[in-house]
Amino acid sequence: MEYSPIQVRNTNEITHEFKDFTSQHTPEHSLHNPSNYQSTHSRHSHDQESAVSDSESFSSGVSYDQFQSFNDGMTRLFEGDRVHDLIKQRLVSGLGLLGKKATVVAIHRNTYSGVLQQARVQSFQIIAKAMEKKCGGDANLKFGWYGGTRDEICEIMKHGFSARMIDSSCRLYGSGIYLSPDNSPVECVKKLNVGKDGLRHMMLCRVILGKAEVVHPGSDQYHPSSDEFDSGMDNLSSPKKYIVWSAHMNTHILPEYVISFRAPSNLKGYFRTPESTRTPTSPWMPFPSLISALSKFLPPTTTKLIIKYYRDHRAKKISRQELIQQVRKIIGDKLLISVIKSFRTKMLVTSSNLEKKQWFKQEPVLE
């Protein structure tokens, strides 16, 4: 099932196709495949917007008059609009337990009404077409979440990303702009600050990924490792982070929507899932042995990062549970479980061999 394309007003008939994320042809970790940039007509009309009273109240109790709207380059989408409802559903479902406590207050769409904004869209289209040719017909266009304060988002919408916005939270995956896949907004929400009005804000952006490469935690990378690659991911099969290098941040990212929502100020405990509560650790596998085993599979920078967290634990800066969570976040459960199982198997074999040796030593020799 496909939604009608969304027309971007005042951009020389430029439109963007918005497909239902439940389509069987859509990758699991993508809301849709935004690959069609041809001019089409849209059912999204201004009549719907004008039909809603400015005094409409939100379910959070904040009226539209009280809500501090974004600049003139944004237009609000309302309940009942298919795009509004799809984005809302995707955000709420992606937040897990927090989704039940979150209230979407407003969704705004970027109209690209200015001359420079129109040029920005056209530039994005040109880059996307060029990437298609480079990658054999697939530019790997995705949607990704990016969070910030209201002022930061307004600045991005008006001027684009700036150097100070490059992710500096230890730059875990190198120097660039980190976005969360559309079905995984949790990582983005964790870093959001709550405004004075109690709201958090995120942008839903189109992203040109091209051919992505795996970027390991602890990397100091700031551009593609070779001409073969165009962007980065923390995991190619199930990414939680899209990494757009700083040189491409204003050509490969196109902000389209701003979502303002209300959620509990303290988010601790809301991001636990049944899968994440099953800690794949073993009390008889020392961390030094685990690190030694992991070093055979991980690059040196990632191993050093795990060692750093282990030292922080030894210095009582973080708890054992926090150490385990960091290790799981860095390497993933699949590798961790595999290493622990391998260690356990070796321990059982060693124990069995020792028992056999002891048995033969204790048994009398038959004459």
mmCIF file of C-alpha atoms in Angstrom:
data_model
loop_
_atom_site.group_PDB
_atom_site.id
_atom_site.type_symbol
_atom_site.label_atom_id
_atom_site.label_comp_id
_atom_site.label_asym_id
_atom_site.label_seq_id
_atom_site.Cartn_x
_atom_site.Cartn_y
_atom_site.Cartn_z
ATOM 1 C CA MET A 1 0.000 0.000 0.000
ATOM 2 C CA GLU A 2 1.317 3.464 -0.900
ATOM 3 C CA TYR A 3 0.400 6.875 0.365
ATOM 4 C CA SER A 4 -0.178 9.714 -2.039
ATOM 5 C CA PRO A 5 2.971 11.743 -2.661
ATOM 6 C CA ILE A 6 3.386 14.802 -0.475
ATOM 7 C CA GLN A 7 3.753 17.950 -2.466
ATOM 8 C CA VAL A 8 6.375 20.409 -1.327
ATOM 9 C CA ARG A 9 4.881 23.802 -2.025
ATOM 10 C CA ASN A 10 6.771 26.607 -3.725
ATOM 11 C CA THR A 11 9.568 24.356 -4.947
ATOM 12 C CA ASN A 12 8.762 24.202 -8.639
ATOM 13 C CA GLU A 13 6.489 21.166 -8.328
ATOM 14 C CA ILE A 14 9.099 19.180 -6.388
ATOM 15 C CA THR A 15 7.330 16.370 -4.560
ATOM 16 C CA HIS A 16 8.329 13.507 -2.327
ATOM 17 C CA GLU A 17 6.777 10.061 -2.270
ATOM 18 C CA PHE A 18 5.785 8.722 1.133
ATOM 19 C CA LYS A 19 5.095 4.998 1.231
ATOM 20 C CA ASP A 20 3.462 2.923 3.909
ATOM 21 C CA PHE A 21 6.138 1.377 6.098
ATOM 22 C CA THR A 22 4.192 -1.864 6.246
ATOM 23 C CA SER A 23 4.797 -2.556 2.561
ATOM 24 C CA GLN A 24 6.315 -5.970 2.001
ATOM 25 C CA HIS A 25 8.883 -4.395 -0.294
ATOM 26 C CA THR A 26 10.164 -2.113 2.441
ATOM 27 C CA PRO A 27 13.311 -3.027 4.420
ATOM 28 C CA GLU A 28 12.501 -3.822 8.038
ATOM 29 C CA HIS A 29 14.547 -0.959 9.405
ATOM 30 C CA SER A 30 13.190 1.654 7.006
ATOM 31 C CA LEU A 31 9.927 3.565 7.182
ATOM 32 C CA HIS A 32 9.737 3.462 3.407
ATOM 33 C CA ASN A 33 11.914 3.788 0.378
ATOM 34 C CA PRO A 34 11.932 7.494 -0.560
ATOM 35 C CA SER A 35 13.438 7.000 -4.007
ATOM 36 C CA ASN A 36 10.938 8.678 -6.345
ATOM 37 C CA TYR A 37 11.648 12.350 -6.948
ATOM 38 C CA GLN A 38 9.502 12.906 -10.039
ATOM 39 C CA SER A 39 6.867 15.632 -10.075
ATOM 40 C CA THR A 40 3.384 14.387 -9.184
ATOM 41 C CA HIS A 41 0.157 15.741 -7.750
ATOM 42 C CA SER A 42 -0.839 15.504 -4.096
ATOM 43 C CA ARG A 43 -4.056 15.249 -2.137
ATOM 44 C CA HIS A 44 -2.444 17.054 0.796
ATOM 45 C CA SER A 45 -4.414 20.310 0.791
ATOM 46 C CA HIS A 46 -4.376 23.613 2.569
ATOM 47 C CA ASP A 47 -8.129 23.301 3.107
ATOM 48 C CA GLN A 48 -7.593 20.714 5.796
ATOM 49 C CA GLU A 49 -5.271 23.027 7.711
ATOM 50 C CA SER A 50 -7.602 26.017 7.535
ATOM 51 C CA ALA A 51 -10.547 23.883 8.625
ATOM 52 C CA VAL A 52 -8.939 23.242 12.006
ATOM 53 C CA SER A 53 -9.487 25.990 14.505
ATOM 54 C CA ASP A 54 -6.435 27.729 15.925
ATOM 55 C CA SER A 55 -7.934 27.185 19.336
ATOM 56 C CA GLU A 56 -7.822 23.410 18.944
ATOM 57 C CA SER A 57 -6.569 21.764 22.108
ATOM 58 C CA PHE A 58 -3.948 19.072 22.240
ATOM 59 C CA SER A 59 -4.429 15.930 24.252
ATOM 60 C CA SER A 60 -1.598 17.176 26.493
ATOM 61 C CA GLY A 61 -3.689 20.183 27.519
ATOM 62 C CA VAL A 62 -1.612 22.711 25.561
ATOM 63 C CA SER A 63 -3.669 24.759 23.125
ATOM 64 C CA TYR A 64 -2.428 25.659 19.684
ATOM 65 C CA ASP A 65 -2.355 29.315 20.715
ATOM 66 C CA GLN A 66 -0.051 28.435 23.603
ATOM 67 C CA PHE A 67 2.240 26.258 21.518
ATOM 68 C CA GLN A 68 5.302 28.161 20.330
ATOM 69 C CA SER A 69 5.217 27.346 16.649
ATOM 70 C CA PHE A 70 8.251 27.114 14.406
ATOM 71 C CA ASN A 71 9.286 29.687 11.814
ATOM 72 C CA ASP A 72 7.361 30.604 8.672
ATOM 73 C CA GLY A 73 9.064 27.859 6.693
ATOM 74 C CA MET A 74 7.056 25.213 8.560
ATOM 75 C CA THR A 75 3.423 24.228 8.221
ATOM 76 C CA ARG A 76 1.531 22.150 10.744
ATOM 77 C CA LEU A 77 0.013 18.762 9.961
ATOM 78 C CA PHE A 78 -3.128 17.763 11.828
ATOM 79 C CA GLU A 79 -4.688 14.609 13.224
ATOM 80 C CA GLY A 80 -6.355 12.685 10.431
ATOM 81 C CA ASP A 81 -3.706 13.591 7.872
ATOM 82 C CA ARG A 82 -2.252 10.288 6.693
ATOM 83 C CA VAL A 83 1.330 11.484 6.919
ATOM 84 C CA HIS A 84 0.769 12.946 10.387
ATOM 85 C CA ASP A 85 -0.758 9.712 11.641
ATOM 86 C CA LEU A 86 1.914 7.537 10.051
ATOM 87 C CA ILE A 87 4.763 9.536 11.611
ATOM 88 C CA LYS A 88 3.009 9.580 14.976
ATOM 89 C CA GLN A 89 2.429 5.829 14.872
ATOM 90 C CA ARG A 90 6.027 5.168 13.876
ATOM 91 C CA LEU A 91 7.399 7.319 16.695
ATOM 92 C CA VAL A 92 5.127 5.919 19.394
ATOM 93 C CA SER A 93 5.673 2.282 18.389
ATOM 94 C CA GLY A 94 9.427 2.818 18.162
ATOM 95 C CA LEU A 95 9.605 4.158 21.723
ATOM 96 C CA GLY A 96 8.484 0.893 23.290
ATOM 97 C CA LEU A 97 7.308 1.356 26.881
ATOM 98 C CA LEU A 98 7.865 5.097 26.659
ATOM 99 C CA GLY A 99 5.446 5.287 23.739
ATOM 100 C CA LYS A 100 2.547 4.645 26.116
ATOM 101 C CA LYS A 101 3.525 7.725 28.116
ATOM 102 C CA ALA A 102 4.438 9.969 25.188
ATOM 103 C CA THR A 103 2.026 12.497 23.708
ATOM 104 C CA VAL A 104 2.668 13.936 20.266
ATOM 105 C CA VAL A 105 1.799 17.619 20.566
ATOM 106 C CA ALA A 106 2.533 18.798 17.031
ATOM 107 C CA ILE A 107 4.042 17.733 13.723
ATOM 108 C CA HIS A 108 5.306 20.357 11.295
ATOM 109 C CA ARG A 109 6.402 19.919 7.708
ATOM 110 C CA ASN A 110 9.183 21.889 6.062
ATOM 111 C CA THR A 111 7.726 23.811 3.101
ATOM 112 C CA TYR A 112 11.100 24.907 1.662
ATOM 113 C CA SER A 113 9.422 28.217 0.910
ATOM 114 C CA GLY A 114 12.569 30.326 0.542
ATOM 115 C CA VAL A 115 14.789 30.533 -2.513
ATOM 116 C CA LEU A 116 17.765 29.064 -0.662
ATOM 117 C CA GLN A 117 15.596 26.308 0.800
ATOM 118 C CA GLN A 118 14.402 25.396 -2.692
ATOM 119 C CA ALA A 119 18.018 25.269 -3.838
ATOM 120 C CA ARG A 120 18.772 22.988 -0.917
ATOM 121 C CA VAL A 121 16.085 20.523 -2.040
ATOM 122 C CA GLN A 122 17.265 20.621 -5.625
ATOM 123 C CA SER A 123 20.847 20.048 -4.488
ATOM 124 C CA PHE A 124 19.694 17.037 -2.472
ATOM 125 C CA GLN A 125 17.958 15.654 -5.563
ATOM 126 C CA ILE A 126 21.094 16.083 -7.666
ATOM 127 C CA ILE A 127 23.224 14.297 -5.057
ATOM 128 C CA ALA A 128 20.637 11.502 -4.835
ATOM 129 C CA LYS A 129 20.662 10.997 -8.611
ATOM 130 C CA ALA A 130 24.460 10.995 -8.669
ATOM 131 C CA MET A 131 24.500 8.452 -5.841
ATOM 132 C CA GLU A 132 22.109 6.233 -7.807
ATOM 133 C CA LYS A 133 24.580 6.130 -10.685
ATOM 134 C CA LYS A 134 27.504 5.482 -8.356
ATOM 135 C CA CYS A 135 25.730 2.652 -6.538
ATOM 136 C CA GLY A 136 24.205 0.898 -9.521
ATOM 137 C CA GLY A 137 20.719 2.391 -9.316
ATOM 138 C CA ASP A 138 20.142 2.477 -5.550
ATOM 139 C CA ALA A 139 21.087 5.629 -3.638
ATOM 140 C CA ASN A 140 20.029 3.905 -0.374
ATOM 141 C CA LEU A 141 17.686 6.690 0.704
ATOM 142 C CA LYS A 142 16.304 6.358 4.218
ATOM 143 C CA PHE A 143 14.507 8.367 6.857
ATOM 144 C CA GLY A 144 16.317 9.104 10.118
ATOM 145 C CA TRP A 145 15.600 10.890 13.403
ATOM 146 C CA TYR A 146 17.706 13.764 14.659
ATOM 147 C CA GLY A 147 16.998 15.472 17.970
ATOM 148 C CA GLY A 148 17.784 18.895 19.331
ATOM 149 C CA THR A 149 16.408 21.865 21.176
ATOM 150 C CA ARG A 150 13.813 24.064 19.541
ATOM 151 C CA ASP A 151 16.451 26.714 18.787
ATOM 152 C CA GLU A 152 18.855 24.155 17.308
ATOM 153 C CA ILE A 153 16.178 22.759 15.038
ATOM 154 C CA CYS A 154 15.156 26.228 13.883
ATOM 155 C CA GLU A 155 18.811 26.949 13.120
ATOM 156 C CA ILE A 156 19.155 23.729 11.115
ATOM 157 C CA MET A 157 15.989 24.440 9.165
ATOM 158 C CA LYS A 158 17.212 27.925 8.327
ATOM 159 C CA HIS A 159 20.963 27.527 7.904
ATOM 160 C CA GLY A 160 21.715 23.797 7.913
ATOM 161 C CA PHE A 161 23.927 21.790 10.242
ATOM 162 C CA SER A 162 26.931 23.516 11.790
ATOM 163 C CA ALA A 163 30.272 22.199 13.046
ATOM 164 C CA ARG A 164 29.203 22.457 16.685
ATOM 165 C CA MET A 165 26.352 20.030 16.005
ATOM 166 C CA ILE A 166 28.716 17.234 15.027
ATOM 167 C CA ASP A 167 28.123 14.534 17.595
ATOM 168 C CA SER A 168 30.630 15.111 20.373
ATOM 169 C CA SER A 169 29.315 12.593 22.920
ATOM 170 C CA CYS A 170 32.731 10.925 23.036
ATOM 171 C CA ARG A 171 32.380 10.732 19.225
ATOM 172 C CA LEU A 172 31.808 7.043 19.721
ATOM 173 C CA TYR A 173 31.464 6.372 16.007
ATOM 174 C CA GLY A 174 33.717 9.051 14.575
ATOM 175 C CA SER A 175 33.115 12.650 13.585
ATOM 176 C CA GLY A 176 29.780 13.202 11.928
ATOM 177 C CA ILE A 177 26.045 13.631 12.334
ATOM 178 C CA TYR A 178 24.366 10.618 13.937
ATOM 179 C CA LEU A 179 20.772 9.830 13.028
ATOM 180 C CA SER A 180 18.567 7.026 14.311
ATOM 181 C CA PRO A 181 16.664 4.844 11.798
ATOM 182 C CA ASP A 182 12.987 5.717 11.605
ATOM 183 C CA ASN A 183 11.956 2.552 13.457
ATOM 184 C CA SER A 184 14.459 3.123 16.263
ATOM 185 C CA PRO A 185 14.026 6.623 17.743
ATOM 186 C CA VAL A 186 15.056 5.486 21.230
ATOM 187 C CA GLU A 187 18.756 6.343 20.905
ATOM 188 C CA CYS A 188 17.825 9.789 19.671
ATOM 189 C CA VAL A 189 15.282 10.406 22.445
ATOM 190 C CA LYS A 190 17.755 9.447 25.170
ATOM 191 C CA LYS A 191 19.887 12.493 24.349
ATOM 192 C CA LEU A 192 17.079 15.052 24.132
ATOM 193 C CA ASN A 193 16.794 17.924 26.555
ATOM 194 C CA VAL A 194 13.382 18.909 27.864
ATOM 195 C CA GLY A 195 12.393 22.482 27.042
ATOM 196 C CA LYS A 196 10.877 24.959 29.480
ATOM 197 C CA ASP A 197 7.472 24.054 28.068
ATOM 198 C CA GLY A 198 8.091 20.391 28.864
ATOM 199 C CA LEU A 199 8.460 19.393 25.216
ATOM 200 C CA ARG A 200 11.116 17.495 23.309
ATOM 201 C CA HIS A 201 11.726 17.986 19.594
ATOM 202 C CA MET A 202 13.014 15.725 16.826
ATOM 203 C CA MET A 203 13.408 16.074 13.087
ATOM 204 C CA LEU A 204 12.566 13.330 10.633
ATOM 205 C CA CYS A 205 15.079 13.720 7.811
ATOM 206 C CA ARG A 206 15.698 12.133 4.463
ATOM 207 C CA VAL A 207 19.207 10.707 4.341
ATOM 208 C CA ILE A 208 21.344 9.684 1.375
ATOM 209 C CA LEU A 209 23.438 6.783 2.633
ATOM 210 C CA GLY A 210 24.774 5.308 -0.585
ATOM 211 C CA LYS A 211 26.991 2.346 0.276
ATOM 212 C CA ALA A 212 27.434 2.242 4.042
ATOM 213 C CA GLU A 213 30.347 0.705 5.898
ATOM 214 C CA VAL A 214 30.461 -0.573 9.454
ATOM 215 C CA VAL A 215 31.990 1.935 11.872
ATOM 216 C CA HIS A 216 33.196 0.353 15.089
ATOM 217 C CA PRO A 217 32.834 2.041 18.497
ATOM 218 C CA GLY A 218 35.865 4.084 19.440
ATOM 219 C CA SER A 219 36.573 5.012 15.829
ATOM 220 C CA ASP A 220 38.185 8.369 15.075
ATOM 221 C CA GLN A 221 36.993 8.219 11.468
ATOM 222 C CA TYR A 222 35.756 11.432 9.863
ATOM 223 C CA HIS A 223 35.302 10.464 6.216
ATOM 224 C CA PRO A 224 34.666 7.265 4.216
ATOM 225 C CA SER A 225 37.500 4.784 4.519
ATOM 226 C CA SER A 226 37.647 4.490 0.733
ATOM 227 C CA ASP A 227 35.918 5.666 -2.433
ATOM 228 C CA GLU A 228 33.780 2.544 -2.250
ATOM 229 C CA PHE A 229 31.819 3.841 0.753
ATOM 230 C CA ASP A 230 29.673 6.907 1.360
ATOM 231 C CA SER A 231 28.397 6.712 4.948
ATOM 232 C CA GLY A 232 28.580 4.615 8.093
ATOM 233 C CA MET A 233 26.390 2.384 10.265
ATOM 234 C CA ASP A 234 26.973 0.750 13.614
ATOM 235 C CA ASN A 235 25.466 -2.462 12.216
ATOM 236 C CA LEU A 236 24.638 -3.123 8.569
ATOM 237 C CA SER A 237 21.886 -5.678 9.164
ATOM 238 C CA SER A 238 20.153 -3.963 12.084
ATOM 239 C CA PRO A 239 21.446 -0.403 12.405
ATOM 240 C CA LYS A 240 20.759 1.847 15.359
ATOM 241 C CA LYS A 241 22.858 4.689 13.983
ATOM 242 C CA TYR A 242 23.274 6.235 10.555
ATOM 243 C CA ILE A 243 26.558 8.140 10.409
ATOM 244 C CA VAL A 244 26.786 10.974 7.900
ATOM 245 C CA TRP A 245 30.304 12.384 7.793
ATOM 246 C CA SER A 246 30.706 16.072 8.533
ATOM 247 C CA ALA A 247 31.702 16.891 4.940
ATOM 248 C CA HIS A 248 28.308 15.597 3.769
ATOM 249 C CA MET A 249 26.055 16.831 6.556
ATOM 250 C CA ASN A 250 24.385 19.571 4.506
ATOM 251 C CA THR A 251 24.218 17.719 1.189
ATOM 252 C CA HIS A 252 23.167 14.218 2.279
ATOM 253 C CA ILE A 253 20.594 15.152 4.950
ATOM 254 C CA LEU A 254 17.304 16.883 4.176
ATOM 255 C CA PRO A 255 15.150 17.814 7.217
ATOM 256 C CA GLU A 256 11.472 17.351 6.354
ATOM 257 C CA TYR A 257 9.397 17.121 9.539
ATOM 258 C CA VAL A 258 9.606 18.338 13.121
ATOM 259 C CA ILE A 259 7.870 16.310 15.806
ATOM 260 C CA SER A 260 7.202 17.929 19.184
ATOM 261 C CA PHE A 261 6.135 15.600 21.963
ATOM 262 C CA ARG A 262 5.721 15.370 25.690
ATOM 263 C CA ALA A 263 7.147 12.512 27.775
ATOM 264 C CA PRO A 264 8.158 11.916 31.409
ATOM 265 C CA SER A 265 11.177 14.009 32.382
ATOM 266 C CA ASN A 266 12.907 10.978 33.880
ATOM 267 C CA LEU A 267 13.240 8.292 31.209
ATOM 268 C CA LYS A 268 15.121 5.767 33.328
ATOM 269 C CA GLY A 269 13.570 2.314 33.063
ATOM 270 C CA TYR A 270 11.405 3.057 30.010
ATOM 271 C CA PHE A 271 13.800 1.600 27.468
ATOM 272 C CA ARG A 272 13.996 -1.892 28.888
ATOM 273 C CA THR A 273 12.581 -4.651 26.725
ATOM 274 C CA PRO A 274 12.226 -8.379 27.416
ATOM 275 C CA GLU A 275 15.138 -9.028 25.079
ATOM 276 C CA SER A 276 17.444 -6.515 26.734
ATOM 277 C CA THR A 277 16.736 -7.769 30.229
ATOM 278 C CA ARG A 278 18.263 -11.126 29.391
ATOM 279 C CA THR A 279 21.860 -10.305 30.194
ATOM 280 C CA PRO A 280 24.048 -12.801 28.343
ATOM 281 C CA THR A 281 26.806 -13.008 30.943
ATOM 282 C CA SER A 282 28.327 -15.762 32.967
ATOM 283 C CA PRO A 283 29.467 -15.321 36.575
ATOM 284 C CA TRP A 284 32.414 -17.657 36.023
ATOM 285 C CA MET A 285 33.845 -15.880 32.975
ATOM 286 C CA PRO A 286 36.167 -13.127 34.182
ATOM 287 C CA PHE A 287 36.091 -9.907 32.208
ATOM 288 C CA PRO A 288 39.821 -10.097 31.396
ATOM 289 C CA SER A 289 39.146 -13.456 29.731
ATOM 290 C CA LEU A 290 36.149 -11.982 27.912
ATOM 291 C CA ILE A 291 38.190 -9.017 26.670
ATOM 292 C CA SER A 292 40.973 -11.330 25.534
ATOM 293 C CA ALA A 293 38.509 -13.463 23.592
ATOM 294 C CA LEU A 294 36.751 -10.467 22.060
ATOM 295 C CA SER A 295 40.040 -8.914 20.939
ATOM 296 C CA LYS A 296 40.319 -11.695 18.349
ATOM 297 C CA PHE A 297 37.195 -10.406 16.608
ATOM 298 C CA LEU A 298 37.266 -6.649 17.232
ATOM 299 C CA PRO A 299 39.493 -3.872 15.922
ATOM 300 C CA PRO A 300 42.018 -2.448 18.439
ATOM 301 C CA THR A 301 40.054 0.796 18.919
ATOM 302 C CA THR A 302 36.948 -1.101 20.018
ATOM 303 C CA THR A 303 38.932 -3.357 22.336
ATOM 304 C CA LYS A 304 40.531 -0.294 23.933
ATOM 305 C CA LEU A 305 37.093 1.203 24.503
ATOM 306 C CA ILE A 306 35.923 -1.957 26.303
ATOM 307 C CA ILE A 307 39.099 -1.922 28.397
ATOM 308 C CA LYS A 308 38.365 1.698 29.315
ATOM 309 C CA TYR A 309 34.901 0.782 30.597
ATOM 310 C CA TYR A 310 36.361 -2.176 32.487
ATOM 311 C CA ARG A 311 38.875 0.118 34.185
ATOM 312 C CA ASP A 312 36.082 2.538 35.044
ATOM 313 C CA HIS A 313 34.266 -0.365 36.685
ATOM 314 C CA ARG A 314 37.382 -1.365 38.618
ATOM 315 C CA ALA A 315 37.729 2.233 39.779
ATOM 316 C CA LYS A 316 34.061 2.099 40.873
ATOM 317 C CA LYS A 317 33.086 4.833 38.425
ATOM 318 C CA ILE A 318 30.417 2.605 36.891
ATOM 319 C CA SER A 319 28.569 -0.445 38.204
ATOM 320 C CA ARG A 320 28.993 -3.973 36.881
ATOM 321 C CA GLN A 321 25.554 -3.759 35.281
ATOM 322 C CA GLU A 322 26.534 -0.522 33.508
ATOM 323 C CA LEU A 323 29.725 -2.202 32.313
ATOM 324 C CA ILE A 324 27.744 -5.120 30.904
ATOM 325 C CA GLN A 325 25.294 -2.762 29.199
ATOM 326 C CA GLN A 326 28.143 -0.831 27.568
ATOM 327 C CA VAL A 327 29.804 -4.025 26.324
ATOM 328 C CA ARG A 328 26.502 -5.254 24.895
ATOM 329 C CA LYS A 329 25.908 -1.913 23.227
ATOM 330 C CA ILE A 330 29.371 -1.891 21.666
ATOM 331 C CA ILE A 331 29.611 -5.458 20.341
ATOM 332 C CA GLY A 332 26.023 -6.709 20.278
ATOM 333 C CA ASP A 333 24.499 -9.769 21.911
ATOM 334 C CA LYS A 334 25.207 -12.136 19.022
ATOM 335 C CA LEU A 335 28.991 -11.938 19.308
ATOM 336 C CA LEU A 336 28.892 -11.760 23.102
ATOM 337 C CA ILE A 337 26.774 -14.903 23.426
ATOM 338 C CA SER A 338 28.940 -16.719 20.897
ATOM 339 C CA VAL A 339 32.153 -15.916 22.803
ATOM 340 C CA ILE A 340 30.639 -16.906 26.155
ATOM 341 C CA LYS A 341 29.316 -20.191 24.755
ATOM 342 C CA SER A 342 32.707 -20.946 23.254
ATOM 343 C CA PHE A 343 34.393 -20.198 26.568
ATOM 344 C CA ARG A 344 31.928 -22.387 28.435
ATOM 345 C CA THR A 345 32.468 -25.274 26.024
ATOM 346 C CA LYS A 346 36.214 -25.063 26.470
ATOM 347 C CA MET A 347 35.805 -24.962 30.239
ATOM 348 C CA LEU A 348 33.578 -28.052 30.204
ATOM 349 C CA VAL A 349 36.021 -29.943 27.987
ATOM 350 C CA THR A 350 38.932 -28.944 30.211
ATOM 351 C CA SER A 351 37.013 -29.931 33.336
ATOM 352 C CA SER A 352 36.066 -33.271 31.786
ATOM 353 C CA ASN A 353 39.679 -34.007 30.830
ATOM 354 C CA LEU A 354 40.869 -33.175 34.349
ATOM 355 C CA GLU A 355 38.269 -35.494 35.829
ATOM 356 C CA LYS A 356 39.397 -38.325 33.546
ATOM 357 C CA LYS A 357 43.025 -37.783 34.530
ATOM 358 C CA GLN A 358 42.099 -37.784 38.204
ATOM 359 C CA TRP A 359 40.045 -40.964 37.745
ATOM 360 C CA PHE A 360 42.903 -42.797 36.044
ATOM 361 C CA LYS A 361 45.278 -41.702 38.792
ATOM 362 C CA GLN A 362 42.944 -42.981 41.492
ATOM 363 C CA GLU A 363 41.987 -46.289 39.845
ATOM 364 C CA PRO A 364 44.339 -49.223 40.580
ATOM 365 C CA VAL A 365 46.215 -50.649 37.647
ATOM 366 C CA LEU A 366 44.921 -54.117 36.766
ATOM 367 C CA GLU A 367 47.596 -56.789 36.663
#
